[in-house]
Amino acid sequence: MAKPRVKISKKIKKAEPFEVKTLISHKMESGQRKNEETGENFPRKIINTFICKLDGEEVFRVKLYPAVSANPFLSFYVTAEKSGELEFIWIEDDGTETQYKKSFEVPA
């Protein structure tokens, strides 16, 4: 997998939801497409789970299925009481994980 891209709102306020956007490059092979040379289906290889943690505590989780397009983009909201770190985890069918961390500041 390529390096993920994460964008966090710049207008973060204590105890108010702020937007988080993620994008990761991935072909998302559904397992339904045939290899023209062999006639067999290409094996399924998708990102099936996405998790976001705030300072180690899970705050968002989504299950993805073969119908999701390549290069999945996700947008969601998180609320924080203080500055911290978001951890993002993408998990593929074969168990491969891609992780990315991004710190943010909540003004006092």
C-alpha positions as a printed NumPy array, in Angstrom:
array([[  0.   ,   0.   ,   0.   ],
       [  1.1  ,   3.543,  -0.648],
       [  1.452,   6.16 ,   2.028],
       [ -1.945,   7.258,   3.317],
       [ -3.037,  10.874,   3.27 ],
       [ -4.779,  12.424,   6.266],
       [ -6.214,  15.903,   6.645],
       [ -7.45 ,  17.239,   9.975],
       [ -9.49 ,  20.409,  10.35 ],
       [ -7.4  ,  23.416,  11.357],
       [-10.231,  24.94 ,  13.399],
       [-10.254,  22.531,  16.345],
       [-12.064,  23.649,  19.479],
       [-12.206,  21.861,  22.816],
       [-15.152,  19.418,  23.074],
       [-16.455,  20.261,  19.578],
       [-16.445,  17.797,  16.657],
       [-13.767,  18.373,  14.006],
       [-13.51 ,  16.779,  10.586],
       [-10.946,  14.131,   9.686],
       [-10.407,  13.047,   6.054],
       [ -8.38 ,  10.012,   4.961],
       [ -7.378,   8.644,   1.58 ],
       [ -5.201,   5.638,   0.823],
       [ -4.026,   4.316,  -2.542],
       [ -5.205,   0.735,  -3.005],
       [ -6.569,  -1.188,  -6.015],
       [ -9.264,  -3.027,  -3.992],
       [ -9.373,  -6.251,  -6.045],
       [-12.919,  -7.608,  -5.539],
       [-12.152, -11.239,  -6.365],
       [-14.778, -11.239,  -9.115],
       [-12.581, -10.144, -12.006],
       [-11.197, -12.914, -14.251],
       [ -7.617, -13.306, -15.365],
       [ -7.92 , -13.525, -19.172],
       [ -4.868, -15.814, -19.46 ],
       [ -5.92 , -18.436, -16.886],
       [ -9.686, -17.926, -16.748],
       [ -9.514, -17.921, -12.961],
       [-10.625, -15.06 , -10.76 ],
       [ -7.962, -12.783,  -9.338],
       [ -7.85 , -13.342,  -5.574],
       [ -9.784, -10.848,  -3.466],
       [ -7.509,  -8.225,  -1.897],
       [ -9.347,  -5.355,  -0.295],
       [ -8.986,  -3.142,   2.737],
       [-11.707,  -4.671,   4.884],
       [-11.343,  -2.642,   8.092],
       [-10.433,   0.92 ,   8.994],
       [ -9.861,   2.018,  12.593],
       [ -9.132,   5.439,  14.074],
       [ -7.839,   5.81 ,  17.63 ],
       [ -7.518,   8.978,  19.685],
       [ -4.656,   8.666,  22.179],
       [ -4.974,   4.874,  22.027],
       [ -8.774,   4.737,  22.414],
       [-10.83 ,   3.614,  19.425],
       [-13.145,   6.413,  18.264],
       [-14.147,   5.224,  14.787],
       [-14.309,   1.862,  12.982],
       [-15.717,   0.896,   9.616],
       [-16.018,  -2.419,   7.798],
       [-15.419,  -2.228,   4.029],
       [-16.685,  -4.649,   1.369],
       [-15.687,  -5.474,  -2.246],
       [-18.098,  -2.88 ,  -3.656],
       [-15.961,  -0.055,  -2.202],
       [-14.006,   1.731,  -4.913],
       [-10.254,   1.758,  -5.262],
       [ -8.375,   4.348,  -3.201],
       [-10.997,   4.551,  -0.445],
       [-11.713,   8.016,   0.928],
       [-13.274,   8.356,   4.388],
       [-14.511,  11.47 ,   6.154],
       [-15.737,  11.514,   9.75 ],
       [-15.828,  13.656,  12.882],
       [-13.942,  13.315,  16.166],
       [-14.28 ,  15.26 ,  19.423],
       [-11.289,  15.948,  21.68 ],
       [-10.951,  17.597,  25.084],
       [ -7.222,  18.267,  24.668],
       [ -4.366,  18.09 ,  22.167],
       [ -3.448,  14.569,  21.18 ],
       [ -2.615,  12.057,  18.521],
       [ -4.832,  10.233,  16.068],
       [ -3.768,   6.797,  14.881],
       [ -5.174,   5.393,  11.65 ],
       [ -5.107,   1.683,  10.774],
       [ -6.099,   0.11 ,   7.449],
       [ -6.334,  -3.713,   7.456],
       [ -6.285,  -5.854,   4.285],
       [ -7.793,  -9.313,   3.744],
       [ -4.409, -10.988,   4.279],
       [ -3.93 ,  -9.21 ,   7.624],
       [ -1.505,  -6.606,   6.326],
       [ -1.838,  -3.372,   8.296],
       [ -0.9  ,   0.127,   7.27 ],
       [ -0.645,   2.59 ,  10.138],
       [ -0.317,   6.344,  10.209],
       [ -0.236,   8.801,  13.118],
       [ -0.971,  12.492,  13.176],
       [ -0.842,  14.888,  16.121],
       [ -3.186,  17.835,  16.539],
       [ -3.491,  20.846,  18.828],
       [ -6.541,  21.996,  20.763],
       [ -6.091,  25.659,  21.769],
       [ -6.417,  26.32 ,  25.498]])
